[in-house]
N, CA and C atoms as an extended XYZ file, in Angstrom:
342
Properties=species:S:1:pos:R:3:atomname:S:1:resname:S:1:resid:I:1 pbc="F F F"
N        12.827        5.319       17.127 N   UNK     1
C        13.218        5.965       15.102 CA  UNK     1
C        11.726        5.550       15.595 C   UNK     1
N        10.678        6.165       14.383 N   UNK     2
C         9.621        6.008       14.046 CA  UNK     2
C         9.506        4.851       12.445 C   UNK     2
N         8.932        4.100       12.144 N   UNK     3
C         8.784        2.928       11.118 CA  UNK     3
C         7.306        3.675       10.141 C   UNK     3
N         7.646        3.560        9.144 N   UNK     4
C         6.372        3.738        8.129 CA  UNK     4
C         6.222        2.609        7.287 C   UNK     4
N         5.232        2.100        7.430 N   UNK     5
C         4.934        0.239        6.575 CA  UNK     5
C         3.996        1.162        5.216 C   UNK     5
N         4.327        0.089        4.609 N   UNK     6
C         3.453        0.055        3.291 CA  UNK     6
C         2.271       -0.395        2.731 C   UNK     6
N         1.158       -0.844        2.656 N   UNK     7
C         0.310       -1.703        2.204 CA  UNK     7
C        -1.024       -1.440        1.493 C   UNK     7
N        -1.781       -2.248        1.312 N   UNK     8
C        -3.113       -2.487        0.761 CA  UNK     8
C        -4.810       -2.512        1.877 C   UNK     8
N        -4.118       -1.696        3.234 N   UNK     9
C        -5.266       -2.183        4.212 CA  UNK     9
C        -4.962       -1.900        5.697 C   UNK     9
N        -5.717       -0.778        6.258 N   UNK    10
C        -5.752       -0.773        7.635 CA  UNK    10
C        -6.638       -2.284        8.422 C   UNK    10
N        -6.109       -2.097        9.545 N   UNK    11
C        -6.918       -3.728       10.355 CA  UNK    11
C        -6.354       -2.242       12.318 C   UNK    11
N        -7.426       -2.989       12.663 N   UNK    12
C        -7.590       -2.354       13.593 CA  UNK    12
C        -6.413       -2.822       15.146 C   UNK    12
N        -6.254       -4.304       14.725 N   UNK    13
C        -5.041       -4.825       15.421 CA  UNK    13
C        -3.363       -4.289       14.644 C   UNK    13
N        -3.601       -3.312       14.047 N   UNK    14
C        -2.454       -2.947       13.972 CA  UNK    14
C        -2.355       -1.454       15.036 C   UNK    14
N        -3.038       -1.292       15.273 N   UNK    15
C        -3.666        0.256       16.374 CA  UNK    15
C        -3.393        0.178       17.913 C   UNK    15
N        -2.244        0.009       19.065 N   UNK    16
C        -2.100       -0.206       20.159 CA  UNK    16
C        -2.800        0.704       20.989 C   UNK    16
N        -4.272       -0.478       21.599 N   UNK    17
C        -4.824        0.195       22.628 CA  UNK    17
C        -5.531        1.864       21.721 C   UNK    17
N        -5.863        2.705       22.982 N   UNK    18
C        -6.470        4.099       22.426 CA  UNK    18
C        -5.246        5.247       22.063 C   UNK    18
N        -5.872        5.863       20.318 N   UNK    19
C        -4.439        6.481       19.908 CA  UNK    19
C        -5.329        7.630       18.845 C   UNK    19
N        -4.688        9.143       19.117 N   UNK    20
C        -5.282        9.456       18.038 CA  UNK    20
C        -4.427        9.517       16.638 C   UNK    20
N        -5.177        9.844       15.357 N   UNK    21
C        -4.733        9.533       14.334 CA  UNK    21
C        -5.116       10.379       13.691 C   UNK    21
N        -4.129       11.011       12.708 N   UNK    22
C        -4.686       11.782       11.270 CA  UNK    22
C        -3.989       10.921       10.006 C   UNK    22
N        -5.067       11.557        9.679 N   UNK    23
C        -4.548       10.445        7.960 CA  UNK    23
C        -4.543       12.033        7.394 C   UNK    23
N        -3.759       11.679        6.166 N   UNK    24
C        -3.363       12.742        5.037 CA  UNK    24
C        -3.356       12.002        3.411 C   UNK    24
N        -3.665       12.703        2.132 N   UNK    25
C        -3.865       11.980        1.228 CA  UNK    25
C        -2.577       12.706        0.372 C   UNK    25
N        -1.827       10.723        0.635 N   UNK    26
C        -0.205       11.321       -0.488 CA  UNK    26
C        -0.325       11.582       -2.449 C   UNK    26
N         0.062       12.598       -3.054 N   UNK    27
C         0.296       12.148       -4.023 CA  UNK    27
C         1.124       11.194       -4.402 C   UNK    27
N         1.336       11.186       -5.758 N   UNK    28
C         2.160        9.510       -6.210 CA  UNK    28
C         3.620        9.943       -6.364 C   UNK    28
N         3.993       11.396       -6.769 N   UNK    29
C         5.473       11.512       -6.243 CA  UNK    29
C         6.036       11.144       -5.262 C   UNK    29
N         4.882       11.924       -4.463 N   UNK    30
C         5.073       11.339       -2.601 CA  UNK    30
C         5.589        9.901       -2.757 C   UNK    30
N         4.886        9.679       -2.970 N   UNK    31
C         5.060        7.899       -2.564 CA  UNK    31
C         6.176        7.113       -3.095 C   UNK    31
N         6.612        7.921       -4.195 N   UNK    32
C         7.596        7.507       -4.918 CA  UNK    32
C         8.677        7.686       -4.401 C   UNK    32
N         8.784        9.211       -4.069 N   UNK    33
C        10.181        9.495       -3.144 CA  UNK    33
C        10.364        8.555       -2.175 C   UNK    33
N         9.175        8.426       -1.290 N   UNK    34
C         9.383        7.620       -0.487 CA  UNK    34
C         9.669        6.707        0.406 C   UNK    34
N         9.268        5.570       -0.752 N   UNK    35
C         9.390        4.247       -0.907 CA  UNK    35
C        10.676        3.477       -0.570 C   UNK    35
N        11.525        4.212       -0.431 N   UNK    36
C        12.405        3.593       -0.119 CA  UNK    36
C        12.942        3.089        1.542 C   UNK    36
N        11.811        4.559        2.039 N   UNK    37
C        12.240        4.093        3.061 CA  UNK    37
C        10.372        3.569        4.115 C   UNK    37
N         9.834        2.562        3.093 N   UNK    38
C         9.051        1.620        4.084 CA  UNK    38
C         9.509        0.437        3.992 C   UNK    38
N         8.526        0.132        5.440 N   UNK    39
C         8.454       -1.289        5.448 CA  UNK    39
C         6.945       -2.011        5.435 C   UNK    39
N         7.909       -2.736        4.036 N   UNK    40
C         5.833       -2.942        3.115 CA  UNK    40
C         5.893       -4.344        4.339 C   UNK    40
N         3.951       -4.685        4.100 N   UNK    41
C         3.369       -5.531        5.563 CA  UNK    41
C         2.221       -5.616        3.792 C   UNK    41
N         3.332       -6.182        2.992 N   UNK    42
C         2.081       -6.799        1.529 CA  UNK    42
C         2.524       -8.534        1.819 C   UNK    42
N         1.140       -9.225        1.070 N   UNK    43
C         1.067      -10.130        0.912 CA  UNK    43
C         1.648      -10.331       -0.213 C   UNK    43
N         2.281      -11.975       -0.252 N   UNK    44
C         2.698      -12.187       -1.590 CA  UNK    44
C         2.015      -12.742       -2.580 C   UNK    44
N         0.581      -13.107       -2.069 N   UNK    45
C        -0.766      -12.741       -2.849 CA  UNK    45
C        -1.025      -11.933       -3.857 C   UNK    45
N        -0.288      -11.151       -3.489 N   UNK    46
C        -1.208       -9.588       -4.288 CA  UNK    46
C        -0.263       -9.081       -5.185 C   UNK    46
N         0.788      -10.037       -5.366 N   UNK    47
C         1.662       -9.511       -6.404 CA  UNK    47
C         1.693       -8.996       -7.809 C   UNK    47
N         0.172       -9.264       -8.483 N   UNK    48
C        -0.540       -8.760       -9.248 CA  UNK    48
C        -0.535       -7.453       -8.879 C   UNK    48
N        -1.322       -6.936       -7.783 N   UNK    49
C        -1.338       -5.567       -7.205 CA  UNK    49
C        -0.400       -5.139       -7.658 C   UNK    49
N         0.563       -5.644       -6.612 N   UNK    50
C         2.061       -4.591       -6.631 CA  UNK    50
C         2.787       -4.363       -7.950 C   UNK    50
N         2.720       -5.405       -9.125 N   UNK    51
C         3.069       -5.558      -10.358 CA  UNK    51
C         2.542       -4.386      -10.868 C   UNK    51
N         1.182       -4.239      -10.584 N   UNK    52
C         0.323       -2.716      -11.675 CA  UNK    52
C         0.683       -1.667      -11.142 C   UNK    52
N         0.927       -1.187      -10.163 N   UNK    53
C         1.783       -0.098       -9.460 CA  UNK    53
C         2.730        0.148       -9.471 C   UNK    53
N         3.803       -0.706       -9.677 N   UNK    54
C         5.058       -0.939      -10.129 CA  UNK    54
C         4.517       -0.187      -11.416 C   UNK    54
N         3.892       -0.915      -12.701 N   UNK    55
C         4.450       -0.753      -14.333 CA  UNK    55
C         3.018        0.703      -14.776 C   UNK    55
N         2.225        1.251      -13.284 N   UNK    56
C         1.798        2.563      -13.410 CA  UNK    56
C         2.562        3.709      -12.829 C   UNK    56
N         2.974        3.338      -12.003 N   UNK    57
C         3.567        4.605      -11.185 CA  UNK    57
C         4.968        4.556      -11.459 C   UNK    57
N         5.669        3.386      -11.773 N   UNK    58
C         7.159        3.106      -11.089 CA  UNK    58
C         7.706        3.116       -9.372 C   UNK    58
N         6.338        2.870       -9.125 N   UNK    59
C         7.104        3.213       -7.233 CA  UNK    59
C         7.382        1.184       -7.295 C   UNK    59
N         8.178        0.690       -6.391 N   UNK    60
C         8.530       -0.539       -6.850 CA  UNK    60
C         9.238       -0.239       -4.660 C   UNK    60
N         8.520       -1.262       -4.374 N   UNK    61
C         7.985       -2.076       -2.635 CA  UNK    61
C         8.774       -3.421       -2.960 C   UNK    61
N         9.333       -3.452       -2.334 N   UNK    62
C         9.694       -5.427       -1.894 CA  UNK    62
C         8.490       -5.738       -1.564 C   UNK    62
N         8.403       -6.794       -1.959 N   UNK    63
C         7.323       -8.098       -1.209 CA  UNK    63
C         7.731       -8.959       -0.053 C   UNK    63
N         8.240       -9.313        1.051 N   UNK    64
C         8.241       -9.942        1.888 CA  UNK    64
C         7.771      -11.237        1.414 C   UNK    64
N         8.262      -12.304        1.985 N   UNK    65
C         8.143      -13.706        2.336 CA  UNK    65
C         6.732      -13.416        3.449 C   UNK    65
N         7.461      -13.392        4.122 N   UNK    66
C         5.646      -13.183        5.185 CA  UNK    66
C         5.761      -11.691        5.548 C   UNK    66
N         4.552      -11.304        5.682 N   UNK    67
C         4.097       -9.245        6.251 CA  UNK    67
C         4.817       -9.345        7.838 C   UNK    67
N         5.271       -8.647        7.528 N   UNK    68
C         5.653       -8.593        9.797 CA  UNK    68
C         4.272       -8.358       10.321 C   UNK    68
N         4.432       -8.208       11.555 N   UNK    69
C         3.734       -7.792       12.068 CA  UNK    69
C         3.280       -6.528       12.662 C   UNK    69
N         2.257       -5.807       12.405 N   UNK    70
C         2.368       -3.970       12.245 CA  UNK    70
C         1.528       -4.053       13.469 C   UNK    70
N         2.325       -2.733       14.213 N   UNK    71
C         2.087       -2.525       15.530 CA  UNK    71
C         2.142       -0.992       15.558 C   UNK    71
N         1.608       -0.060       15.160 N   UNK    72
C         1.707        1.107       15.253 CA  UNK    72
C         1.638        1.766       16.671 C   UNK    72
N         2.545        2.307       17.254 N   UNK    73
C         2.954        3.373       18.231 CA  UNK    73
C         2.728        4.947       17.822 C   UNK    73
N         3.106        5.795       18.734 N   UNK    74
C         3.293        6.914       17.950 CA  UNK    74
C         4.773        7.910       17.325 C   UNK    74
N         4.467        8.391       16.083 N   UNK    75
C         5.557        8.436       15.687 CA  UNK    75
C         5.204        8.117       14.384 C   UNK    75
N         4.820        6.345       14.506 N   UNK    76
C         4.564        5.647       13.778 CA  UNK    76
C         3.824        5.654       11.887 C   UNK    76
N         3.500        5.377       10.888 N   UNK    77
C         2.769        5.113       10.326 CA  UNK    77
C         2.189        4.521        9.164 C   UNK    77
N         1.021        4.358        8.269 N   UNK    78
C         1.122        2.801        7.495 CA  UNK    78
C         0.774        4.045        6.356 C   UNK    78
N         1.309        3.839        5.248 N   UNK    79
C         0.780        4.088        3.646 CA  UNK    79
C         0.184        3.133        3.375 C   UNK    79
N        -1.192        3.500        2.787 N   UNK    80
C        -2.295        2.679        2.223 CA  UNK    80
C        -2.213        2.871        1.087 C   UNK    80
N        -2.496        2.014       -0.117 N   UNK    81
C        -2.681        1.966       -1.548 CA  UNK    81
C        -3.988        1.442       -1.566 C   UNK    81
N        -5.027        2.593       -1.863 N   UNK    82
C        -6.666        1.779       -2.256 CA  UNK    82
C        -6.463        1.770       -3.877 C   UNK    82
N        -7.065        0.121       -4.276 N   UNK    83
C        -7.478        0.625       -5.339 CA  UNK    83
C        -9.072        0.272       -5.942 C   UNK    83
N        -8.988        0.907       -7.166 N   UNK    84
C       -10.460        0.537       -7.397 CA  UNK    84
C       -10.639        0.180       -8.995 C   UNK    84
N       -11.082       -0.519       -9.046 N   UNK    85
C       -11.397       -0.491      -10.412 CA  UNK    85
C       -10.505       -1.725      -11.265 C   UNK    85
N        -9.754       -2.946      -10.459 N   UNK    86
C        -9.465       -4.002      -11.237 CA  UNK    86
C       -10.220       -5.145      -10.581 C   UNK    86
N       -10.040       -6.151      -12.066 N   UNK    87
C       -10.734       -7.197      -11.172 CA  UNK    87
C       -10.603       -8.622      -10.475 C   UNK    87
N       -11.322       -8.875      -10.349 N   UNK    88
C       -10.180      -10.120       -9.320 CA  UNK    88
C       -10.242      -11.509      -10.278 C   UNK    88
N        -8.302      -11.550       -9.946 N   UNK    89
C        -7.668      -12.705      -10.587 CA  UNK    89
C        -8.394      -14.286      -10.538 C   UNK    89
N        -9.502      -14.318      -11.139 N   UNK    90
C        -9.000      -15.531      -10.748 CA  UNK    90
C        -8.253      -17.054      -11.751 C   UNK    90
N        -8.238      -17.316      -12.720 N   UNK    91
C        -8.294      -17.854      -13.692 CA  UNK    91
C        -7.260      -17.548      -14.054 C   UNK    91
N        -5.956      -16.240      -13.671 N   UNK    92
C        -4.839      -16.035      -14.624 CA  UNK    92
C        -3.500      -15.175      -12.976 C   UNK    92
N        -2.524      -14.562      -13.424 N   UNK    93
C        -2.179      -13.730      -12.390 CA  UNK    93
C        -1.316      -12.771      -12.712 C   UNK    93
N        -2.849      -12.055      -13.557 N   UNK    94
C        -1.546      -10.536      -14.100 CA  UNK    94
C        -2.538      -10.084      -15.035 C   UNK    94
N        -2.639       -8.515      -14.485 N   UNK    95
C        -3.267       -7.705      -15.126 CA  UNK    95
C        -3.085       -7.332      -16.721 C   UNK    95
N        -4.478       -6.820      -17.220 N   UNK    96
C        -3.692       -6.348      -18.899 CA  UNK    96
C        -3.359       -5.084      -18.872 C   UNK    96
N        -2.684       -4.396      -19.244 N   UNK    97
C        -2.736       -3.245      -19.740 CA  UNK    97
C        -3.573       -2.316      -19.885 C   UNK    97
N        -4.296       -2.765      -20.182 N   UNK    98
C        -5.617       -2.022      -20.276 CA  UNK    98
C        -6.356       -2.157      -19.068 C   UNK    98
N        -6.834       -3.369      -18.425 N   UNK    99
C        -7.327       -3.223      -16.941 CA  UNK    99
C        -6.377       -2.271      -16.122 C   UNK    99
N        -5.372       -2.289      -15.536 N   UNK   100
C        -4.439       -0.825      -15.236 CA  UNK   100
C        -4.668        0.105      -15.097 C   UNK   100
N        -4.852        0.458      -17.023 N   UNK   101
C        -4.912        1.622      -17.121 CA  UNK   101
C        -6.570        2.245      -17.153 C   UNK   101
N        -7.022        1.206      -16.864 N   UNK   102
C        -8.744        1.670      -16.236 CA  UNK   102
C        -8.386        2.119      -14.968 C   UNK   102
N        -8.211        1.251      -14.391 N   UNK   103
C        -7.810        1.128      -12.736 CA  UNK   103
C        -7.720        2.726      -12.088 C   UNK   103
N        -8.168        2.849      -11.142 N   UNK   104
C        -7.929        3.745      -10.521 CA  UNK   104
C        -6.862        3.645       -8.770 C   UNK   104
N        -6.346        4.671       -7.945 N   UNK   105
C        -5.007        4.433       -7.064 CA  UNK   105
C        -4.955        5.365       -6.493 C   UNK   105
N        -5.021        4.976       -5.446 N   UNK   106
C        -4.841        5.750       -4.454 CA  UNK   106
C        -4.128        5.827       -3.196 C   UNK   106
N        -3.462        6.998       -2.476 N   UNK   107
C        -2.634        6.567       -1.612 CA  UNK   107
C        -2.344        7.289       -0.402 C   UNK   107
N        -2.978        7.127        1.138 N   UNK   108
C        -3.135        8.032        2.412 CA  UNK   108
C        -2.443        7.619        2.912 C   UNK   108
N        -1.695        8.052        3.603 N   UNK   109
C        -1.268        8.029        4.981 CA  UNK   109
C        -1.956        8.285        6.199 C   UNK   109
N        -1.932        7.106        7.456 N   UNK   110
C        -2.736        7.521        8.349 CA  UNK   110
C        -1.202        7.133        9.711 C   UNK   110
N        -1.364        8.675       10.510 N   UNK   111
C         0.633        8.854       11.576 CA  UNK   111
C        -0.820        8.553       12.380 C   UNK   111
N         0.204        7.535       13.592 N   UNK   112
C        -0.286        7.477       14.950 CA  UNK   112
C         0.008        8.820       15.305 C   UNK   112
N        -0.703        9.687       16.276 N   UNK   113
C        -0.236       11.242       17.142 CA  UNK   113
C        -0.086       10.639       18.209 C   UNK   113
N        -0.786       10.176       18.940 N   UNK   114
C        -0.271        9.691       20.281 CA  UNK   114
C        -1.791        8.619       20.611 C   UNK   114
């Protein structure tokens, strides 16, 4: 059975050997509808960004205590949320509503074809 992970970034180590990858942009609605099927590979230190996604789009993805090691085989995929415009949090632990409203969020799915 194929696994769909959800995270904030891709890493070369996620892919096993040589493979073909298909990327497609997802709408917020598609991500929201599929959120329950995701295996989260989120880092608990990114709670503020995850909360921003929840606030802005109502997408709820669990945060594991320890993110799983991702190893994608044919049929597996990872949905990546890209965020632009949120400042680094150095002296606080959450974003303001204004910061969240001004940020740009995008979602893409990377599927290992073969």
